[in-house]
mmCIF file of C-alpha atoms in Angstrom:
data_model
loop_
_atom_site.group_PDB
_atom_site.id
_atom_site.type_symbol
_atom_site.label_atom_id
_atom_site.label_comp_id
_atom_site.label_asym_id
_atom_site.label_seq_id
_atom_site.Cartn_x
_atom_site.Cartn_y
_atom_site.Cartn_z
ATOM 1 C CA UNK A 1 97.770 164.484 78.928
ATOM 2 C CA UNK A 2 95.100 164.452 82.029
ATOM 3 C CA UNK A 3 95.725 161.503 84.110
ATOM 4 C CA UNK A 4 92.200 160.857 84.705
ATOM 5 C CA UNK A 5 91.331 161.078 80.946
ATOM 6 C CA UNK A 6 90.545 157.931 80.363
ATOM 7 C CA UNK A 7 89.462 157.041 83.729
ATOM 8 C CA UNK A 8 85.877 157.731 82.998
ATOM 9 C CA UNK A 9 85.315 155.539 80.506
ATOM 10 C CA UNK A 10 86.938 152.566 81.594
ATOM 11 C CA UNK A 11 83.754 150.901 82.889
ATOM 12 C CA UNK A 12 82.375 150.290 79.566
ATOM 13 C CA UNK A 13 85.306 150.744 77.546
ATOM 14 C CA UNK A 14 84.835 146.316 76.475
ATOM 15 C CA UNK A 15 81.395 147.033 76.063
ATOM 16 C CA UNK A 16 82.520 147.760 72.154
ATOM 17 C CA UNK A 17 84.106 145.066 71.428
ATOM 18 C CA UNK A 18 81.255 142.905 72.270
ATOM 19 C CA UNK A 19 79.323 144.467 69.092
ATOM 20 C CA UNK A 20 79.309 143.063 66.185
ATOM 21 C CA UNK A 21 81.260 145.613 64.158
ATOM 22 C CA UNK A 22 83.461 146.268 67.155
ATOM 23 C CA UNK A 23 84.728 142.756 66.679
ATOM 24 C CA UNK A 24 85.560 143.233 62.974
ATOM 25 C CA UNK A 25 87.293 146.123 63.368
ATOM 26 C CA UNK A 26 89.270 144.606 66.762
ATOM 27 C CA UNK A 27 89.970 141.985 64.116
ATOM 28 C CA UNK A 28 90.802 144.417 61.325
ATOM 29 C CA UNK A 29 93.713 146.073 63.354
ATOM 30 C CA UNK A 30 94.646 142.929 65.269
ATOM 31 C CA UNK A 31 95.652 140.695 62.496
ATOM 32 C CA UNK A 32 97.609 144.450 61.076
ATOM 33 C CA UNK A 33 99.138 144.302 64.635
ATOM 34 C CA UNK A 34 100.343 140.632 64.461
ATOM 35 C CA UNK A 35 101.581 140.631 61.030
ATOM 36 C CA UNK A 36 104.233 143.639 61.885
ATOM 37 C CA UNK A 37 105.118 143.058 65.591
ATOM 38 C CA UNK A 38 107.951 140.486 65.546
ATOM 39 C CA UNK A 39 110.472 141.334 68.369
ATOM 40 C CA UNK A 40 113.974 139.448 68.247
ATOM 41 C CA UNK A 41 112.835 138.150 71.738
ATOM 42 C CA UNK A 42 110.402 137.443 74.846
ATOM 43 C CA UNK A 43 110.792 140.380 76.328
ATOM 44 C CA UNK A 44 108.468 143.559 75.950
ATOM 45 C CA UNK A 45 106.828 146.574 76.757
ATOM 46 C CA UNK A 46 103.289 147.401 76.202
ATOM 47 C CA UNK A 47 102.278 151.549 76.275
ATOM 48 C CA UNK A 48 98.861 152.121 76.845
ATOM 49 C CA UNK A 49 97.459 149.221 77.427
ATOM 50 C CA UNK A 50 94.099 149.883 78.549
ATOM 51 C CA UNK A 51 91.923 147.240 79.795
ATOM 52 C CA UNK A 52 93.895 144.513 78.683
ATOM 53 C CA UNK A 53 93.093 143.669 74.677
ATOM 54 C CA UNK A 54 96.388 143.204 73.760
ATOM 55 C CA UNK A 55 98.025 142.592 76.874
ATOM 56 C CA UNK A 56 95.818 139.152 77.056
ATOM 57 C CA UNK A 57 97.070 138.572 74.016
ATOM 58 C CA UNK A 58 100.465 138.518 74.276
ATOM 59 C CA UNK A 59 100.692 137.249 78.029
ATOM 60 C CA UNK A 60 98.779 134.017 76.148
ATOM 61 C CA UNK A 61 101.497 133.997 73.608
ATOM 62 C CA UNK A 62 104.327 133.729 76.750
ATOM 63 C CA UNK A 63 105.841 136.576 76.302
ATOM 64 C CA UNK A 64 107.492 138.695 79.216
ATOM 65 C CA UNK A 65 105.587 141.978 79.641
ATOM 66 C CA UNK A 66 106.008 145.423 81.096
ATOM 67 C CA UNK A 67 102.744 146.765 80.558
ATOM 68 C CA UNK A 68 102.287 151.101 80.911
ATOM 69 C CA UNK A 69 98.448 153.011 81.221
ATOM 70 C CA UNK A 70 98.407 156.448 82.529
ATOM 71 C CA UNK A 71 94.821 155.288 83.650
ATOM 72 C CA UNK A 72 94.711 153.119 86.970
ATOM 73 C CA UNK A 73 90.924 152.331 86.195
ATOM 74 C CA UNK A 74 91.612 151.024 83.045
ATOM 75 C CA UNK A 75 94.727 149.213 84.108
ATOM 76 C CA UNK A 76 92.985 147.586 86.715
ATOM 77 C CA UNK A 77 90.741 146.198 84.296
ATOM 78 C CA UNK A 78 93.351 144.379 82.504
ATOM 79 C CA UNK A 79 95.253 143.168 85.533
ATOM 80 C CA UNK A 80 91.996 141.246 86.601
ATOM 81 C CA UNK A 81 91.912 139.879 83.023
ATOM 82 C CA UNK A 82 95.192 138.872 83.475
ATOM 83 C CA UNK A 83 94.711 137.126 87.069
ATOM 84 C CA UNK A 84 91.858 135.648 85.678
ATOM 85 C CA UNK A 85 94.286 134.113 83.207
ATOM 86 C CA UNK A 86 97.130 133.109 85.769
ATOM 87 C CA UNK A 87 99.757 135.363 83.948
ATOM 88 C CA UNK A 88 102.235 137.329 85.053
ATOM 89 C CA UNK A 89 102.815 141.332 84.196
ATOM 90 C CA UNK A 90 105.040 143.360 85.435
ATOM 91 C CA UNK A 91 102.410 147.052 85.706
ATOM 92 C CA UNK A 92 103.436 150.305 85.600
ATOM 93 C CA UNK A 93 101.209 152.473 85.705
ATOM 94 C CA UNK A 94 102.467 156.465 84.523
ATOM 95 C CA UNK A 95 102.461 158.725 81.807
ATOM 96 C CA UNK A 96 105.366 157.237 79.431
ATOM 97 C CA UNK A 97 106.556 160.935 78.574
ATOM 98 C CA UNK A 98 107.330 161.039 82.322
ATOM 99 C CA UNK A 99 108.807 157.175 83.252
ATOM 100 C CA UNK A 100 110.826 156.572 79.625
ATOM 101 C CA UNK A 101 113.835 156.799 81.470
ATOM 102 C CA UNK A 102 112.910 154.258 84.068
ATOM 103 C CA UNK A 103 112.549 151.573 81.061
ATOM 104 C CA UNK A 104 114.592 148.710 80.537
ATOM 105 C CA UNK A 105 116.059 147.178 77.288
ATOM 106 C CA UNK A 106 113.488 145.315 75.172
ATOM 107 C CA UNK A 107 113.685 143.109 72.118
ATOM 108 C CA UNK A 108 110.079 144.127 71.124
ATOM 109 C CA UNK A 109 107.669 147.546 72.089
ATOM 110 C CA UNK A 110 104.256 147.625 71.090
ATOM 111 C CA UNK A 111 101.362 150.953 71.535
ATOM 112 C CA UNK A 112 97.917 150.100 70.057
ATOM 113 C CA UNK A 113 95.834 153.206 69.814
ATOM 114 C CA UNK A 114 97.968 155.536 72.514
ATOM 115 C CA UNK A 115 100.253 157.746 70.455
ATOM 116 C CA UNK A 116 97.223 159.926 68.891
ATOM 117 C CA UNK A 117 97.214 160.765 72.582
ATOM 118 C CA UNK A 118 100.968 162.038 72.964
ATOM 119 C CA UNK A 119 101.522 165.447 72.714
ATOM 120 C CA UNK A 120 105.059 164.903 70.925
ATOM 121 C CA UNK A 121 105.048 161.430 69.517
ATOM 122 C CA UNK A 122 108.581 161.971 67.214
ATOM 123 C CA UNK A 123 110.545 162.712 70.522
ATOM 124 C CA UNK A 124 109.046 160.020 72.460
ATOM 125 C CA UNK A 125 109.478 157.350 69.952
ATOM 126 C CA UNK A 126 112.786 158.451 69.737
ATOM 127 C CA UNK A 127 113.453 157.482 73.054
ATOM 128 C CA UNK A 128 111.277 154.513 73.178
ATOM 129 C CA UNK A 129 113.930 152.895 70.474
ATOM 130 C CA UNK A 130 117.024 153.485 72.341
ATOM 131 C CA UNK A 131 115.288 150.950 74.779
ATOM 132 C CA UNK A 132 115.314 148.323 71.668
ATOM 133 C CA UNK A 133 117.850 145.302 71.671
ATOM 134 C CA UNK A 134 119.829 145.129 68.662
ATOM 135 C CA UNK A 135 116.813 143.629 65.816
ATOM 136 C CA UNK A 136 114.029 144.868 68.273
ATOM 137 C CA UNK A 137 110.853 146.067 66.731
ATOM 138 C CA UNK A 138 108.877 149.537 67.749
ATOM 139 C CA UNK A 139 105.359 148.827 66.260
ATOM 140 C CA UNK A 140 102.275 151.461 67.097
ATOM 141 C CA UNK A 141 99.411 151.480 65.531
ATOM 142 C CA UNK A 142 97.049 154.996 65.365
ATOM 143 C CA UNK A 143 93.947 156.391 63.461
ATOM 144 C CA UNK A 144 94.907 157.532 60.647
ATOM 145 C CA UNK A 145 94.619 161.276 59.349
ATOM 146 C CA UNK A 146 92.685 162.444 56.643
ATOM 147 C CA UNK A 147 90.079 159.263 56.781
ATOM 148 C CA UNK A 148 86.446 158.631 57.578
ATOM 149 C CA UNK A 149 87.377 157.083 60.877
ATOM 150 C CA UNK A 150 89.467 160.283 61.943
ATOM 151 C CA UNK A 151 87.029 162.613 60.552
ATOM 152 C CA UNK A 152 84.171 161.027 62.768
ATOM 153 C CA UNK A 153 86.390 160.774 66.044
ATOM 154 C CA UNK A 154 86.786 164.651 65.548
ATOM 155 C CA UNK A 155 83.145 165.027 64.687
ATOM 156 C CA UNK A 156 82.541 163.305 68.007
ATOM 157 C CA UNK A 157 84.870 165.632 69.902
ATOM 158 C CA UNK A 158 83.442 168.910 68.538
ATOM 159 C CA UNK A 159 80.162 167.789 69.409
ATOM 160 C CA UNK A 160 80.876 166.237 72.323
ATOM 161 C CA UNK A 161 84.224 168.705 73.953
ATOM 162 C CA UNK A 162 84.240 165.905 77.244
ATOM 163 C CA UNK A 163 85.230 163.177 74.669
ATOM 164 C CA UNK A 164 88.643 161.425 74.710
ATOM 165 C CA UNK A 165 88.978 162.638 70.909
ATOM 166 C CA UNK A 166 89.091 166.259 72.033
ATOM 167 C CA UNK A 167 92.416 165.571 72.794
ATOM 168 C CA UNK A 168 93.494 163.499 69.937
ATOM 169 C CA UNK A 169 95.561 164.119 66.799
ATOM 170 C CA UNK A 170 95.816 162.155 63.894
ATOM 171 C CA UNK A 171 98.574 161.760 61.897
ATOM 172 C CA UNK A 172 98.711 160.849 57.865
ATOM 173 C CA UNK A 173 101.313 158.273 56.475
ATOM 174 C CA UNK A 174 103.662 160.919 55.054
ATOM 175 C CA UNK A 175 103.659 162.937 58.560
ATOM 176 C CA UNK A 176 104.960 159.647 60.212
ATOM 177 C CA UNK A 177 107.169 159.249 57.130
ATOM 178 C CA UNK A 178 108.930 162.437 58.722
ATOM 179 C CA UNK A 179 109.523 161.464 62.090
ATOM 180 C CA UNK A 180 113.321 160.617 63.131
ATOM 181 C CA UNK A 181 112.961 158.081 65.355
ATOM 182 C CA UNK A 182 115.318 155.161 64.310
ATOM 183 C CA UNK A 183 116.143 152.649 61.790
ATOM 184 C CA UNK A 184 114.016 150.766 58.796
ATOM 185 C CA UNK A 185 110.647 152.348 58.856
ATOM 186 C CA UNK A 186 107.692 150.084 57.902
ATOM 187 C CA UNK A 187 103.974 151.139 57.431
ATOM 188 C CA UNK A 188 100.690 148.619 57.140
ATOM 189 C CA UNK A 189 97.161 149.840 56.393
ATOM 190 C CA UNK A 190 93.776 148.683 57.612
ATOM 191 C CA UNK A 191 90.312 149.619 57.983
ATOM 192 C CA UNK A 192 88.713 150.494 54.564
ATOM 193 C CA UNK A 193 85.402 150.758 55.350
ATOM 194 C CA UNK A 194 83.742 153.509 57.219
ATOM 195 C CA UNK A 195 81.856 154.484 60.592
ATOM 196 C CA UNK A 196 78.949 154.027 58.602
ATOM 197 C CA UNK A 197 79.505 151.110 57.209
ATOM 198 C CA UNK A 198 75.415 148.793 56.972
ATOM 199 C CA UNK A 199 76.740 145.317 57.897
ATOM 200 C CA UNK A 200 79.153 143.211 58.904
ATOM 201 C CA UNK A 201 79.497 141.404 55.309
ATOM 202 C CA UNK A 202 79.733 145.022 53.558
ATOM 203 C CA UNK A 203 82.751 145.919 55.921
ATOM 204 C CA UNK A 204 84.203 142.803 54.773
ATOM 205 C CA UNK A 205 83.979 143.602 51.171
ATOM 206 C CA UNK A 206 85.237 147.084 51.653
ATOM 207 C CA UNK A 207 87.809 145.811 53.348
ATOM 208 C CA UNK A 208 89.020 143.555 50.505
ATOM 209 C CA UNK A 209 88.376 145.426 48.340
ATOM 210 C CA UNK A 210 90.783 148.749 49.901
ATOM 211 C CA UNK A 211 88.987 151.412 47.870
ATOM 212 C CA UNK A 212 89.084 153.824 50.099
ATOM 213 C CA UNK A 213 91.444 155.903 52.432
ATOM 214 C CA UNK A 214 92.382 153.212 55.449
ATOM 215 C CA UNK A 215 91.476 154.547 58.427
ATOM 216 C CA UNK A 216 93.892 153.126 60.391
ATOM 217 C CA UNK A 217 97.929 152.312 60.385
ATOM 218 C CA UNK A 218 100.490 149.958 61.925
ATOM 219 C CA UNK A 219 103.984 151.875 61.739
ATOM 220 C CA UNK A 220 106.993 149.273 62.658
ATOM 221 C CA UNK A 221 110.896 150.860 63.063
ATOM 222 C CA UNK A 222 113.664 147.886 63.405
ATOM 223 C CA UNK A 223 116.699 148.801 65.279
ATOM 224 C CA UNK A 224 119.083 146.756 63.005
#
């Protein structure tokens, strides 16, 4: 992956969640995030962490992180959050294919939205749970394949080659089903309404509802 992928759009990168169906959707995979994540201690690592969503987060919720962007401008953006805040982070910032053997142990590891950026996401998460204390959780969460929100990320890359999503894959439940990384395997859903969706209240319904393909998936592994 190009370091400076992500680079470029880190100025305006927030600027989505401040819309009204960005915060829904924040919301959506947030309360996904939350419900899986529960590591057997204070201490964890963050991959990808971008400007700072979840890294705010969790610093609120005392935890002890090690936080990993491959971007520095994005990273910078959450370390100002997190000054802002008066928390402490330990930052690394690398590409984790390259640092995973500079990690330390961790009772909990959480990647929002990285992993569709990974070239080879089976052998890294593989490695990422060998640096799980015993009961430790691995949670990511991705776009999922074969859904209205994948199909119009790759829309936007074929129209748009420069995009982020040129360089994206996403994966369907049963291809995660298949990878070997490491103990109990456990997969939430999210996100049933569309790109297109008309209003805030319709997402809402659709998202009750869960008539359609989610379009996006927490995957937890427990090292038990």
């Amino acid at each position: 992956m190009p370091i400076e992928l992500f680079d470029p759009i880190a100025g305006d990168y927030d600027n989505w969640y401040d819309t009204e169906i960005g915060r829904v959707i924040d919301q959506v995979e947030r309360d996904l995030a939350v419900q899986l994540f529960q590591p057997s201690g204070p201490k964890m690592l963050e991959i990808g962490c971008g400007t700072g969503q979840y890294t705010t987060m969790l610093a609120e919720q005392r935890y002890q992180i090690t936080a990993v962007d491959i971007s520095k401008k994005m990273m910078a953006r959450a370390q100002e959050k997190i000054a802002r805040l008066g928390y402490q982070v330990k930052w690394l910032n690398g590409d984790i294919t390259q640092i995973i053997n500079q990690l330390e142990q961790y009772h909990g590891i959480l990647s929002m939205s990285a992993f569709e950026f990974i070239p080879n996401p089976e052998e890294i998460l593989a490695g990422l749970f060998e640096h799980l204390e015993p009961q430790g959780c691995l949670v990511i969460g991705v776009i999922a394949g074969e859904s209205p929100w994948s199909e119009f990320y790759s829309r936007k890359a074929n129209t748009k080659p420069e995009s982020v999503f040129a360089h994206a894959r996403f994966y369907t439940e049963s291809e995660i089903r298949q990878w070997k990384v490491g103990g109990r395997l456990e997969i939430g859903k999210a996100l049933y309404f569309p790109p297109e969706v008309s209003s805030v209240e319709q997402a809402l319904t659709m998202e009750k509802q869960k008539n359609t393909n989610p379009g996006f998936m927490v995957a937890k592994w427990v090292k038990e």
